[in-house]
Each structure stands twice: as structure tokens, then as C-alpha cells.
mmCIF file of C-alpha atoms in Angstrom:
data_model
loop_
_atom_site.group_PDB
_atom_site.id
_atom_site.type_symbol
_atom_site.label_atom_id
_atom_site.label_comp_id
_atom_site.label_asym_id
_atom_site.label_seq_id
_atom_site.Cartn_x
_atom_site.Cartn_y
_atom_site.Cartn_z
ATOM 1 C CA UNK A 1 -16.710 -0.045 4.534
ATOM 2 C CA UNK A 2 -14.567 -1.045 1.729
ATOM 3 C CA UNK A 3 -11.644 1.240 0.789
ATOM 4 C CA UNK A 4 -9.952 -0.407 -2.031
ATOM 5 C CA UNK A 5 -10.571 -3.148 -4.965
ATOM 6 C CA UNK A 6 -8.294 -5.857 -5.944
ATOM 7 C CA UNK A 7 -8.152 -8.307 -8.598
ATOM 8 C CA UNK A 8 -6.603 -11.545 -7.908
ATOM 9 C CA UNK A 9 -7.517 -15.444 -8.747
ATOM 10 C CA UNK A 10 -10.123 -14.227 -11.458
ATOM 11 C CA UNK A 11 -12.018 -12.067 -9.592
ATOM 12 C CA UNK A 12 -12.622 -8.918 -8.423
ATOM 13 C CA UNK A 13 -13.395 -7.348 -4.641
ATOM 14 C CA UNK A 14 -13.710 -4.917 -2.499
ATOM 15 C CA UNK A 15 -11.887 -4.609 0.857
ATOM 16 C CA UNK A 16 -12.025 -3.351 3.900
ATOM 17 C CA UNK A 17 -9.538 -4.671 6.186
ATOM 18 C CA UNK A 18 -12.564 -5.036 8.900
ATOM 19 C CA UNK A 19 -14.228 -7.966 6.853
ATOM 20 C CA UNK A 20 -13.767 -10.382 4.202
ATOM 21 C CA UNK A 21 -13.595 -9.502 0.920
ATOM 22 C CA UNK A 22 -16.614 -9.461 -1.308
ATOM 23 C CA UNK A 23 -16.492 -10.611 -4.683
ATOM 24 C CA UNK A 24 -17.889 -7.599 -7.297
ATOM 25 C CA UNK A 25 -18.549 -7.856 -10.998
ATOM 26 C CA UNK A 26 -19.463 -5.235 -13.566
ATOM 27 C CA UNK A 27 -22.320 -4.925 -15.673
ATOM 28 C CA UNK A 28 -22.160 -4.395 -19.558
ATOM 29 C CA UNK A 29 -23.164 -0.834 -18.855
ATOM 30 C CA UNK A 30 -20.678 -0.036 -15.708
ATOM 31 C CA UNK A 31 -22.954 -0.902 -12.857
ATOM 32 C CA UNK A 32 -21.214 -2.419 -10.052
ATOM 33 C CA UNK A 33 -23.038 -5.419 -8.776
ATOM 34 C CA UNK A 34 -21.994 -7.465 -5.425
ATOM 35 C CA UNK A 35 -21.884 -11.405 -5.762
ATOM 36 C CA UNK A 36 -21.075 -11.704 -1.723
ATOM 37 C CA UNK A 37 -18.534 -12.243 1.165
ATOM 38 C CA UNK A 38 -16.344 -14.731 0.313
ATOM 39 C CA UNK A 39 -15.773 -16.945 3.347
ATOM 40 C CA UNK A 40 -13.295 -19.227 1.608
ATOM 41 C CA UNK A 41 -10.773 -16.444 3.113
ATOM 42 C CA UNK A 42 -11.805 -16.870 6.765
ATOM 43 C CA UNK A 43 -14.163 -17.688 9.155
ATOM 44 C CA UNK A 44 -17.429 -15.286 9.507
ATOM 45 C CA UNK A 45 -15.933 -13.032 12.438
ATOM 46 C CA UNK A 46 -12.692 -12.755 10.652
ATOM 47 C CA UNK A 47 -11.203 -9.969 8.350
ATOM 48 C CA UNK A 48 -8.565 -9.403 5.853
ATOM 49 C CA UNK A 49 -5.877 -7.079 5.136
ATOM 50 C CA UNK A 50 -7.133 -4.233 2.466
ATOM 51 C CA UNK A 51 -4.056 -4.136 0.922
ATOM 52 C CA UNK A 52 -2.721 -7.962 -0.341
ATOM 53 C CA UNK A 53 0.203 -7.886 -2.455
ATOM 54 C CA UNK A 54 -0.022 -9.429 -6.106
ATOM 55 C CA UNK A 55 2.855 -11.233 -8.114
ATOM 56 C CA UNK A 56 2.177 -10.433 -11.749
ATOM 57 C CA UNK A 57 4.430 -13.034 -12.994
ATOM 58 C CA UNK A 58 3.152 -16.194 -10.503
ATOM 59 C CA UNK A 59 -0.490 -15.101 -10.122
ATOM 60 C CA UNK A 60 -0.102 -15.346 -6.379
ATOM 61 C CA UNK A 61 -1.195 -13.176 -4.361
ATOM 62 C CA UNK A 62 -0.097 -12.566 -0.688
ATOM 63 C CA UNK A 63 -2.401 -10.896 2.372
ATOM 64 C CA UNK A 64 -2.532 -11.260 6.424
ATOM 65 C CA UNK A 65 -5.144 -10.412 8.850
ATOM 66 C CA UNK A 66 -4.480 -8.601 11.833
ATOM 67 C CA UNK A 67 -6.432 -9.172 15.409
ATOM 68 C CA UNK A 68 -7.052 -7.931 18.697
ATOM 69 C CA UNK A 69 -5.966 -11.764 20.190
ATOM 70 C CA UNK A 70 -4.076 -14.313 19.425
ATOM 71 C CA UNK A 71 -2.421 -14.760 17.133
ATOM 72 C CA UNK A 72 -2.120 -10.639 16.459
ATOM 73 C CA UNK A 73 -0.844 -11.181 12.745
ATOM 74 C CA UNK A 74 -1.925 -14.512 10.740
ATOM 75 C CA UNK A 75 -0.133 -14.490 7.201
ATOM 76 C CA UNK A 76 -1.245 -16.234 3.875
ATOM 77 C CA UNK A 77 -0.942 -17.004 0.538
ATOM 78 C CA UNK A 78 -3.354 -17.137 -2.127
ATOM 79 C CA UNK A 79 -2.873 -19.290 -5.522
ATOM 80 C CA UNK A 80 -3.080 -18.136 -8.583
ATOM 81 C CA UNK A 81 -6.084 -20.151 -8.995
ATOM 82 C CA UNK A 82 -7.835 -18.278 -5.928
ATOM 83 C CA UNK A 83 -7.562 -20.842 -3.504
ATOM 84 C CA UNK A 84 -6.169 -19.925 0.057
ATOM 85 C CA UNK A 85 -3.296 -21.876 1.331
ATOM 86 C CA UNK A 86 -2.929 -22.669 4.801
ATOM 87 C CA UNK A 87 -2.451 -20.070 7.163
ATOM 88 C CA UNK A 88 1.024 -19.192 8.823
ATOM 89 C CA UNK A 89 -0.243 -17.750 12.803
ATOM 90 C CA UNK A 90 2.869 -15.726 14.001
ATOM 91 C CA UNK A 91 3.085 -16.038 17.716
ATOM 92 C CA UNK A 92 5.912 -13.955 17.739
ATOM 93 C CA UNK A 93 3.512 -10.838 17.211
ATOM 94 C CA UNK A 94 3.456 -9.847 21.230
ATOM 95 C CA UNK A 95 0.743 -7.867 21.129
ATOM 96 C CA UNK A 96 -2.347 -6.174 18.893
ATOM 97 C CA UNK A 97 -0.424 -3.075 17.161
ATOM 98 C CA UNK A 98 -1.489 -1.304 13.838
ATOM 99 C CA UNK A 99 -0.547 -3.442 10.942
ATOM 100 C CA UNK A 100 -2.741 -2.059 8.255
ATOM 101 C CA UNK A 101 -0.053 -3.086 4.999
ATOM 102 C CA UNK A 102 3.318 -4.919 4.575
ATOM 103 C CA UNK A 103 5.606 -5.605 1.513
ATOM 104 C CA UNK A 104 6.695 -8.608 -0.464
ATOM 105 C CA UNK A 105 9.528 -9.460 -2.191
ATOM 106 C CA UNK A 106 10.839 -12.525 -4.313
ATOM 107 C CA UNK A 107 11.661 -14.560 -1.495
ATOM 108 C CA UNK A 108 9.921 -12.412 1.606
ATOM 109 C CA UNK A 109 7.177 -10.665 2.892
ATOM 110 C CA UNK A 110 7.789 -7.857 5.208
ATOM 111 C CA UNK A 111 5.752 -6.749 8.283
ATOM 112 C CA UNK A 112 5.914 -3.716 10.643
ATOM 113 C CA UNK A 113 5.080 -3.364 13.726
ATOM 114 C CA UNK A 114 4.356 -0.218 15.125
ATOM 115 C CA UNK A 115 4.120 2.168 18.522
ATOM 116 C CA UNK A 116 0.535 2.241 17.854
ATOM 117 C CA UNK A 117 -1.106 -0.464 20.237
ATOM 118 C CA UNK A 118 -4.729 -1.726 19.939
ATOM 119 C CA UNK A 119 -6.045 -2.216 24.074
ATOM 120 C CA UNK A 120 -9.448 -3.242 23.468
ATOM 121 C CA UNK A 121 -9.818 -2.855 27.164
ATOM 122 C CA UNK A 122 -9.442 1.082 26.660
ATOM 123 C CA UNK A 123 -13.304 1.089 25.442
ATOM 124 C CA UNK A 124 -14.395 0.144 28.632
ATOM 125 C CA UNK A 125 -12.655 3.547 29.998
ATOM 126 C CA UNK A 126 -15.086 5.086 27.272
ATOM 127 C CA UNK A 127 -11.649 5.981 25.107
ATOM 128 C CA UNK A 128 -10.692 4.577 21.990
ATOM 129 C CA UNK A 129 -8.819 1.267 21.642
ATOM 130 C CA UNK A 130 -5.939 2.842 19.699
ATOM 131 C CA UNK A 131 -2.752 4.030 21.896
ATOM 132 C CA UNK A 132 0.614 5.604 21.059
ATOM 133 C CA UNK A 133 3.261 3.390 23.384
ATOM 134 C CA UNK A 134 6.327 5.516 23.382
ATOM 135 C CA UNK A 135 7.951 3.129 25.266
ATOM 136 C CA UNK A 136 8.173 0.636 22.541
ATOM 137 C CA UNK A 137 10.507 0.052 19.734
ATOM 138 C CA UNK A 138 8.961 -0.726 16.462
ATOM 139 C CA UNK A 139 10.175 -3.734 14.408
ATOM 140 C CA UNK A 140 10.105 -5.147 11.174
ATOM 141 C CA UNK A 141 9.496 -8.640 10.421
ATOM 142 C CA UNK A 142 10.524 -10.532 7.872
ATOM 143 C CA UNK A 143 9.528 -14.239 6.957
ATOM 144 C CA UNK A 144 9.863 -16.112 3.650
ATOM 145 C CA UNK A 145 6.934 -15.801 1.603
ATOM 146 C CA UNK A 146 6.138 -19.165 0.665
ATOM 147 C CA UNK A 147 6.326 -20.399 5.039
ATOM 148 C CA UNK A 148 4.487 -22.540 6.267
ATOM 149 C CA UNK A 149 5.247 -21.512 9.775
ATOM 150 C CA UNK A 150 7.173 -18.773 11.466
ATOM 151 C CA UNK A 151 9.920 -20.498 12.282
ATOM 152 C CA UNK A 152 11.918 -18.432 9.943
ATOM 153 C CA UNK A 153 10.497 -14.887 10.895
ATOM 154 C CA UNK A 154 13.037 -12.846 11.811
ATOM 155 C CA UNK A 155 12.623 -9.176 14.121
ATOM 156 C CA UNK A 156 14.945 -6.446 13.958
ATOM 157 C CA UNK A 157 13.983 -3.471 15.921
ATOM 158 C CA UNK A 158 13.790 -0.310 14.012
ATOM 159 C CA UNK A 159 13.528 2.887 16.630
ATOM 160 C CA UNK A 160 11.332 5.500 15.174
ATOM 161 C CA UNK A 161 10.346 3.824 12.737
ATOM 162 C CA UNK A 162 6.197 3.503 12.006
ATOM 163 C CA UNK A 163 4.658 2.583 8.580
ATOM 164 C CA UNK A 164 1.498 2.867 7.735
ATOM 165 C CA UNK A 165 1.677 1.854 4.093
ATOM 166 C CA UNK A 166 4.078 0.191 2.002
ATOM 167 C CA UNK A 167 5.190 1.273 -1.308
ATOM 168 C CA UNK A 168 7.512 -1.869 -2.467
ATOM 169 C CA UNK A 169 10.331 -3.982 -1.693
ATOM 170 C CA UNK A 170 12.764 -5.913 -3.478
ATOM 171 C CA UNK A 171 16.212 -7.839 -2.496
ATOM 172 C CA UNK A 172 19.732 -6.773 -3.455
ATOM 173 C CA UNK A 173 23.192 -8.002 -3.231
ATOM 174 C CA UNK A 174 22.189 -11.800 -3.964
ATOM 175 C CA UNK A 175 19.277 -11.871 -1.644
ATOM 176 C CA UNK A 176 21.313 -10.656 1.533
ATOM 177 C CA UNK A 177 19.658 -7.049 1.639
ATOM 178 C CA UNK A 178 15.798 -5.895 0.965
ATOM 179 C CA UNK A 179 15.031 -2.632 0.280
ATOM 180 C CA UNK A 180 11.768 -1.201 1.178
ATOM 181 C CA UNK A 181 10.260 2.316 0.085
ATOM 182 C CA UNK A 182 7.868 3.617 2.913
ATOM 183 C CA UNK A 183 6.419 6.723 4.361
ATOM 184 C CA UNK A 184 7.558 7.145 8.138
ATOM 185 C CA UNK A 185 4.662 8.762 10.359
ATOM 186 C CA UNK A 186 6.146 11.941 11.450
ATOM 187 C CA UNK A 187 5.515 12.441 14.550
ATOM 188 C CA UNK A 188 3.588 8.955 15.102
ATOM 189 C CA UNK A 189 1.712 10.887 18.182
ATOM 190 C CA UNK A 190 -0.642 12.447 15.736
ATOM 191 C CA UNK A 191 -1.621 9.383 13.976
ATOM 192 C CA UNK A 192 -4.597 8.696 16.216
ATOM 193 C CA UNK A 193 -5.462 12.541 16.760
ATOM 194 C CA UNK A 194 -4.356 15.162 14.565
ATOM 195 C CA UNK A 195 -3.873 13.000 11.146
ATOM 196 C CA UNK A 196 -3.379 16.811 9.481
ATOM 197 C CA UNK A 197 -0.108 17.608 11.322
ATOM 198 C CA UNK A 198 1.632 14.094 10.483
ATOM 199 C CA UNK A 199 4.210 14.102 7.882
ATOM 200 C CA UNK A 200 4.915 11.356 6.029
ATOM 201 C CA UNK A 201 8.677 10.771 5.128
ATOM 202 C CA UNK A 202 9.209 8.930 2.298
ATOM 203 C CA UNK A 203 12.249 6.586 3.119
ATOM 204 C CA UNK A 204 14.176 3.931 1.661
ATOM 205 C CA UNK A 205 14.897 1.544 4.551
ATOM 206 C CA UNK A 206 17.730 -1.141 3.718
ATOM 207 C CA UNK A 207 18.002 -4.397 5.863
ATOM 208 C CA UNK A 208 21.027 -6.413 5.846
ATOM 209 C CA UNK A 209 19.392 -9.874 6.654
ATOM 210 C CA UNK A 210 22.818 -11.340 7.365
ATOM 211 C CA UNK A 211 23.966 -8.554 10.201
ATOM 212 C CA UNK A 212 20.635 -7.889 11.592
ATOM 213 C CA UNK A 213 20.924 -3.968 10.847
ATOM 214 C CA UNK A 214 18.808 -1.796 9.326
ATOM 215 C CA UNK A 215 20.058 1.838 7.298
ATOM 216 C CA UNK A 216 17.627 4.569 6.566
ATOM 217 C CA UNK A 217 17.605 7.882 4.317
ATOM 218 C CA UNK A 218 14.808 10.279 3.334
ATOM 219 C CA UNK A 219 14.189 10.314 0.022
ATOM 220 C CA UNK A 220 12.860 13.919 0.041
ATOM 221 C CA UNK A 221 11.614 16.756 2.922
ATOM 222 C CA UNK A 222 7.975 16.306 1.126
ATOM 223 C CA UNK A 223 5.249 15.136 2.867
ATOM 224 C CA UNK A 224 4.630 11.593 0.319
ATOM 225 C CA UNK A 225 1.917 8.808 0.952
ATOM 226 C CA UNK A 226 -0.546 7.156 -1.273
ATOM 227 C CA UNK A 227 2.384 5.799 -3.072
ATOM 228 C CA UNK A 228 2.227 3.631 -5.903
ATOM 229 C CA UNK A 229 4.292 1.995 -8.605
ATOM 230 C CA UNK A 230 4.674 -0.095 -12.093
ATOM 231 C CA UNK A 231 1.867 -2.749 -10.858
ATOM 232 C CA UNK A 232 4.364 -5.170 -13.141
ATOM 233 C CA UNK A 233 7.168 -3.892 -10.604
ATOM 234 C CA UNK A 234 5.755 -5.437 -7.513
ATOM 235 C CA UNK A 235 8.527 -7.240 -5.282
ATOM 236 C CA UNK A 236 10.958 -6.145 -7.853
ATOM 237 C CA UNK A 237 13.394 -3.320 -7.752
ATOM 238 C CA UNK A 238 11.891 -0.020 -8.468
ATOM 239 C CA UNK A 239 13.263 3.057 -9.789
ATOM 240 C CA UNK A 240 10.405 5.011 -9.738
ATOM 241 C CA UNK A 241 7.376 5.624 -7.257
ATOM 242 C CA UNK A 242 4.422 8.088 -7.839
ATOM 243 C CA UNK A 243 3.196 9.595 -4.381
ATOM 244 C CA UNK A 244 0.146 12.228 -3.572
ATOM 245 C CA UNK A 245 2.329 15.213 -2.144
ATOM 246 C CA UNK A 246 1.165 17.399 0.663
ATOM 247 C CA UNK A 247 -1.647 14.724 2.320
ATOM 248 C CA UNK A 248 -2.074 12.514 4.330
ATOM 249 C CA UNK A 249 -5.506 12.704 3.193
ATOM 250 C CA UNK A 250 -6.319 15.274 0.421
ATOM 251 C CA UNK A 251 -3.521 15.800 -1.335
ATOM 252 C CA UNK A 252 -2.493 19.274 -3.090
ATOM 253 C CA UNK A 253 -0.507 17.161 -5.811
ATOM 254 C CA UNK A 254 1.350 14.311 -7.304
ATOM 255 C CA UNK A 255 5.355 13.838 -7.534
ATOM 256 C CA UNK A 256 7.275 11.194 -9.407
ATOM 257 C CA UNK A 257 10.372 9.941 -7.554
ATOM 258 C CA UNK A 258 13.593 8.415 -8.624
ATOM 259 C CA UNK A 259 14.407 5.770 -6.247
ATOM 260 C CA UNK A 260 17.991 5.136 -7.847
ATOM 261 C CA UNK A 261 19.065 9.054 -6.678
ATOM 262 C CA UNK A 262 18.579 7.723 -3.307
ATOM 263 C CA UNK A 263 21.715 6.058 -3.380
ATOM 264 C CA UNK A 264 23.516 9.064 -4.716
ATOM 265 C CA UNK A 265 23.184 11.511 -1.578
ATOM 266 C CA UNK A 266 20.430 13.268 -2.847
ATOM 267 C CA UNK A 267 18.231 15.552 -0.350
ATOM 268 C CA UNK A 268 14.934 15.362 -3.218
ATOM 269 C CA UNK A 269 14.618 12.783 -5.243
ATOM 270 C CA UNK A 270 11.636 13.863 -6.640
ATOM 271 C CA UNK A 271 12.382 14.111 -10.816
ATOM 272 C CA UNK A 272 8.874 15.314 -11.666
ATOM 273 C CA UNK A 273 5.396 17.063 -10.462
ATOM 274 C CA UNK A 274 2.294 18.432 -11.065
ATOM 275 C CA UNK A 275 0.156 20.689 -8.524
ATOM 276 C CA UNK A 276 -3.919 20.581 -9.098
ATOM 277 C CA UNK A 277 -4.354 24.180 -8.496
ATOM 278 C CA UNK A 278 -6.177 26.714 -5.910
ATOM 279 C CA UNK A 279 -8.750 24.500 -4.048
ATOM 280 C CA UNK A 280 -8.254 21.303 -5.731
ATOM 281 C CA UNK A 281 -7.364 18.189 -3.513
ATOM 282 C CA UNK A 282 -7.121 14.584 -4.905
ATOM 283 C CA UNK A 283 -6.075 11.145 -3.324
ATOM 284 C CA UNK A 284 -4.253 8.287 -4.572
ATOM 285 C CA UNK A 285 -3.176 7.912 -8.056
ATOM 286 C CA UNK A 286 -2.891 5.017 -10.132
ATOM 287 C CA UNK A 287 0.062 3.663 -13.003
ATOM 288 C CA UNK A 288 -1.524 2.723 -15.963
ATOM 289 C CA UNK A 289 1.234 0.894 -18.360
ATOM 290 C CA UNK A 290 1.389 2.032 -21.649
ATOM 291 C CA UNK A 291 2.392 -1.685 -22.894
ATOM 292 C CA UNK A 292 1.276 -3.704 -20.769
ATOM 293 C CA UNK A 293 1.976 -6.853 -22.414
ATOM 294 C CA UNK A 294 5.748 -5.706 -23.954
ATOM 295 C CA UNK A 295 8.321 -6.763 -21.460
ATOM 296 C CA UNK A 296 10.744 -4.337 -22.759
ATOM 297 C CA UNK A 297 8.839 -1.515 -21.675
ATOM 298 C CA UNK A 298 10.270 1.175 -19.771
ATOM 299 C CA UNK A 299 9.225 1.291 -16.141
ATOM 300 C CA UNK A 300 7.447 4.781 -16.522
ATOM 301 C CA UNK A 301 6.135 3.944 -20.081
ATOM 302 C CA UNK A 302 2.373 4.291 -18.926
ATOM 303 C CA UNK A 303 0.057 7.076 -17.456
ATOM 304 C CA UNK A 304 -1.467 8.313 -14.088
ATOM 305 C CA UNK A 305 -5.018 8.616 -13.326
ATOM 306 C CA UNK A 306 -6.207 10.022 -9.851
ATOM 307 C CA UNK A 307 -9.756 11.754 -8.539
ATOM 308 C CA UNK A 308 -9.122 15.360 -8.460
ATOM 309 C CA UNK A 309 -11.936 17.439 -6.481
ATOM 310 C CA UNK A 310 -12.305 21.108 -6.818
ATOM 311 C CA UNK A 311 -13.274 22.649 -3.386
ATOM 312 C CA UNK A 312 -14.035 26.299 -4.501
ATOM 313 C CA UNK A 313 -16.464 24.908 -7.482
ATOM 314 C CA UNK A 314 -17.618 21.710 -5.984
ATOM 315 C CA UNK A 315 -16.747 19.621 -9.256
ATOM 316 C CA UNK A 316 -14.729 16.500 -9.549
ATOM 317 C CA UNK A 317 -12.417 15.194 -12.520
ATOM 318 C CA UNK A 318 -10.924 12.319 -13.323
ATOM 319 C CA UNK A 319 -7.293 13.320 -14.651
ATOM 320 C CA UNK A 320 -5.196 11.022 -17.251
ATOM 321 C CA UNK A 321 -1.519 12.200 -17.002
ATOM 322 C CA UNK A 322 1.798 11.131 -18.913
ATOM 323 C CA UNK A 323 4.103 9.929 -16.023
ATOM 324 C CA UNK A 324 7.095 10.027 -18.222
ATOM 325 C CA UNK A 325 6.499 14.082 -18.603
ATOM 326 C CA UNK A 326 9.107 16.142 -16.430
ATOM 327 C CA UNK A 327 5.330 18.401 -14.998
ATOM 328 C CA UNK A 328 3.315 14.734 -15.351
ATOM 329 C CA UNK A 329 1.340 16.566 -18.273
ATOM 330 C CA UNK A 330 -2.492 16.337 -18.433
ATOM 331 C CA UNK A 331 -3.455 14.343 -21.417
ATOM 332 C CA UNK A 332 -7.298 13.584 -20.978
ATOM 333 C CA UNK A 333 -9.618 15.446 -17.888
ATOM 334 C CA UNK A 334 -13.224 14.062 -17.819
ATOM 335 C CA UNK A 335 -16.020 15.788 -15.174
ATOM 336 C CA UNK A 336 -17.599 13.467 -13.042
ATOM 337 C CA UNK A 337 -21.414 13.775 -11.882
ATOM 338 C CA UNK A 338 -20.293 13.256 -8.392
ATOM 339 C CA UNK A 339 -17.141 13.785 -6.063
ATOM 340 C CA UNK A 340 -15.052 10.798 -4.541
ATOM 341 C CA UNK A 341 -13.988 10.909 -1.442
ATOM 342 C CA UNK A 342 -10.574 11.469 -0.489
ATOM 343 C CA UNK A 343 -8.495 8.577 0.906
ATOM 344 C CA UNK A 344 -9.359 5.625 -0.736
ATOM 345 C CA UNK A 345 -7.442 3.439 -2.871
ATOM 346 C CA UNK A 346 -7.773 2.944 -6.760
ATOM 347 C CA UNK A 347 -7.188 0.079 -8.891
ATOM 348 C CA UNK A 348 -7.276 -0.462 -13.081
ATOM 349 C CA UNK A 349 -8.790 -3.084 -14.611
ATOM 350 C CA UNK A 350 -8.101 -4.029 -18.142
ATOM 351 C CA UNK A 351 -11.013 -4.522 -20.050
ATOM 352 C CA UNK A 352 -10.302 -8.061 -21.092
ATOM 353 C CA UNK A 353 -9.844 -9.180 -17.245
ATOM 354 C CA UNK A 354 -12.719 -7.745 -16.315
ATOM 355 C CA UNK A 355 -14.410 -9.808 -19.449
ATOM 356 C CA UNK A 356 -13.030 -12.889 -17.646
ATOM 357 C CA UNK A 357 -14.315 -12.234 -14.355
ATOM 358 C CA UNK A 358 -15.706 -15.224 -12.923
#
């Protein structure tokens, strides 16, 4: 089932990091059509990563597909022309763990890999596939984005330490440190079972690629996921992320954080909020820029859009808020003839990509 869209190389699809993607296309009155599974991405029994990273400025974009053999993580780039280069098999992945995003930066891409195994052999027990190994210590990895094998990956254990999603990253001090903003799974024992007693801490996680270490700091005692950013901002250093607040899955609000007060001993970082109200629940939100196309913008120069669902009424609205506004301030609410569900992904088009869909 796909849980997110993506537009990359010219077209549009749907994902669902179970199967390829399939190419969509929209009609001149808003009906969403599928063209097909596009196999240029893989083989027929193969899948791809629901979330692939985009490079505004090079086109590229950047995905992986995780499996229950070997090789457990496969990495890849895409061209900005669409085409899929060849594909970078990291052996160094020891076994099948959850890998369901990663990060890029200029020069990197950044994987984690997690306490939560995949034993396909567990099905045969009649239990499910997905285990919590406390024994293990989760890693990141980090391999130059443009490899074409994994002989530069590099593993630096990380204790405590399990990402599900992955806001941004971006390098500092000339290269020798990336910075990634992440939620940490809180405890990671109720990933698999109790999903509504998991907090997610949003961290900043610094790696010093030189030394090997890695330094960590809340960047507020909120429960944050669903994160997004300035699309423009991807792989580039980010001052501000937008984050649903209170999930993991339906979410009670939306809070803007400043990522620069993270540096400053701050316990919150969060600069700005807005809660939907008694019974209303919404997912992940969206940055719309303002200005797109002026580079002199201001990061937060744009709005936030997000599915809000009333549980006490049973209506649904589709909210338009000003992300620059200290409370996120509604600007535009429309009513929707039907609810979406909470937990999937959103993505804007502009209307003149979309008219150059192929």
C-alpha cells in the first residue's frame, strides 16, 4: 500500500517501501490515474525505500532498498534525468534490521541501523518477523553519496540510539562533522507492540567523521515525528524543522523548532505552535515556500498544510498555516468530503511540474 508520493526525474509516484514505485499522473480535473510499476528501479520481487531523498539543486535523487537476505541494504542513485545508476550492495549490513529512511548530505548519505531485527524464520513459530535485540548496539553508517561501492562506508556504533525517520542532515566544520536531526524511539521495545507509548525524541546527533564519535542532545522533552523541512533545505543546514507534536500516529498538533538553539543549551527549542483543538488529530505536515523560485528567501518564508480530522464531529480539513507566525496562524481551512488517514506522508506539487509530468 503506498504511503507517500514523490516527484523526481519528471515524474510522479507513489511508494510503498514493499514494492516499486508506480508512476501516477493527474487528470485536468484532479483525478489520480496510475501509469504502472516502474521496473527500471528493480527487478519484479524487489522494493524500494518510501522515503528517497531529493537534491533540489542537482535533480538527483537518492533511495536504498532494504531486504530480508543478502545484501540487507542496497543503496542508489537516481539522475536527474530518471535513470537509475548502478547499485552500491553493502555487505557490511550483518543482518536484516529496520531501515525504513536515512539522510543525505552534500557529500554523504547516512544509514541507521537499528535493535529492531527482521528473522523471517520467526513466522514459522506463528510470530511476527520483527524482534527487539537488546543485545545489539545500533550504528550509523555513513558512505559518500556518489559510491560506487562500500568501500568507503564507515560504522560507528551509537548505543540507544534507533531512528525511524530522518528529518535532515548537513556537514559542518569543512566537511569533518554531519549533523543529523532525528526522532529517537523512546523506549524502542514498544516499536513493534505498543506504538502509543513510544516517544519520539527529537535529537540533533553530531558525528565527528575524523574521531569516530558521535554527541547527542534533545532538542525538546516533546514527543516530535513526522518532521519536515524547507524542501529547498535538503542536505543543507537547517535552522528550522516543523514536527506533528504528541504522535506517533495522530498527532494533537504541530511545533516549529529552531535547530540553531540547540547549540545554545536549550532544554525546548521549540519557537512556535499550534494545537488543533478537543478531538482533532492530524498527521504529517508539509512546507510550502512562499518564493519558491527567490533564492534569497528566508528559510521559513512559506506555509504549512497538514490533514486535520475532527474525531467528535467526524469531519476532516485541510489547514493552510503561516509557519513564520509565533502560534503557526491559520490562514485558509477547507472541509474535505472524506477523512485521510493518519500516518501517511504528504508531498506539494507545483502546478507547473505537475504540467510537465511525463
Amino acid at each position: 500500500m503506498p504511503i507517500r508520493a514523490a516527484h523526481f526525474g519528471g515524474k510522479l509516484f507513489a511508494l510503498g517501501e514493499s514494492d516499486l514505485p508506480y508512476a501516477i499522473k493527474l487528470t485536468s480535473n484532479g483525478d489520480i490515474i496510475t501509469l504502472g510499476r516502474d521496473e527500471s528501479f528493480g527487478e519484479p520481487l524487489m522494493s524500494m525505500t518510501a522515503h528517497p531523498k531529493v537534491d533540489k539543486e542537482t535533480g538527483e535523487a537518492f533511495a536504498f532498498r532494504p531486504s530480508i537476505s543478502r545484501p540487507f541494504l542496497t543503496y542508489f542513485r537516481i539522475n536527474a534525468d530518471g535513470i537509475k545508476q548502478p547499485e552500491v550492495p553493502i555487505f557490511s549490513m550483518a543482518e536484516a534490521s529496520l531501515v525504513h529512511d536515512f539522510a543525505i548530505t552534500k557529500n554523504y548519505a547516512i544509514f541507521p541501523d537499528t535493535q529492531v531485527v527482521i528473522n523471517p524464520k520467526e513466522i514459522l513459530k506463528g510470530k511476527q518477523p520483527a524482534v527487539v535485540d537488546a543485545a545489539k548496539v545500533p550504528r550509523l553508517g555513513i558512505i559518500p553519496r556518489n559510491a560506487e561501492d562500500e568501500s568507503g562506508m564507515m560504522w560507528i556504533e551509537v548505543p540507544g540510539l534507533n531512528l525511524l525517520h530522518a528529518t535532515n542532515a548537513w556537514e559542518e566544520d569543512g566537511g569533518d562533522t554531519v549533523v543529523v536531526a532525528a526522532p529517537n524511539l523512546l523506549p524502542v521495545e514498544n516499536a513493534l507492540e505498543r506504538m502509543d507509548l513510544v516517544h519520539s525524541s527529537m535529537e540533533r546527533i553530531e558525528i565527528n567523521l575524523k574521531a569516530k564519535t558521535v554527541a547527542r542532545r534533545p532538542v525538546s522533552g516533546r514527543s516530535l515525528d513526522f518532521a519536515v523541512i524547507n524542501p529547498a533545505y535538503v542536505g543543507k543546514k537547517t535552522k528550522y524543522l516543523y514536527a506533528a507534536d504528541g504522535g506517533p500516529i495522530s498527532c494533537k498538533g504541530l511545533v516549529k523548532v529552531d535547530l540553531s538553539l540547540s547549540t545554545a543549551n536549550s532544554d525546548d527549542c521549540v519557537v512556535a505552535s499550534r494545537l488543533y483543538g478537543s478531538g482533532c488529530y492530524g498527521g504529517e505536515p508539509f512546507f510550502v515556500a512562499r518564493e519558491p523560485d527567490n533564492l534569497a528567501a528566508e528559510e521559513d518564508n512559506g506555509y504549512l498544510v497538514t490533514y486535520v480530522h475532527n474525531e467528535n464531529t467526524k469531519e476532516s480539513k485541510f489547514l493552510v498555516m503561516d509557519a513564520k507566525s509565533p502560534n503557526l496562524e491559520i490562514i485558509a481551512s477547507v472541509k474535505l468530503p472524506q477523512r485521510v488517514p493518519y500516518g501517511f506522508h504528504g508531498l506539494f506539487v507545483r502546478e507547473d511540474d505537475l504540467n510537465k509530468l511525463q
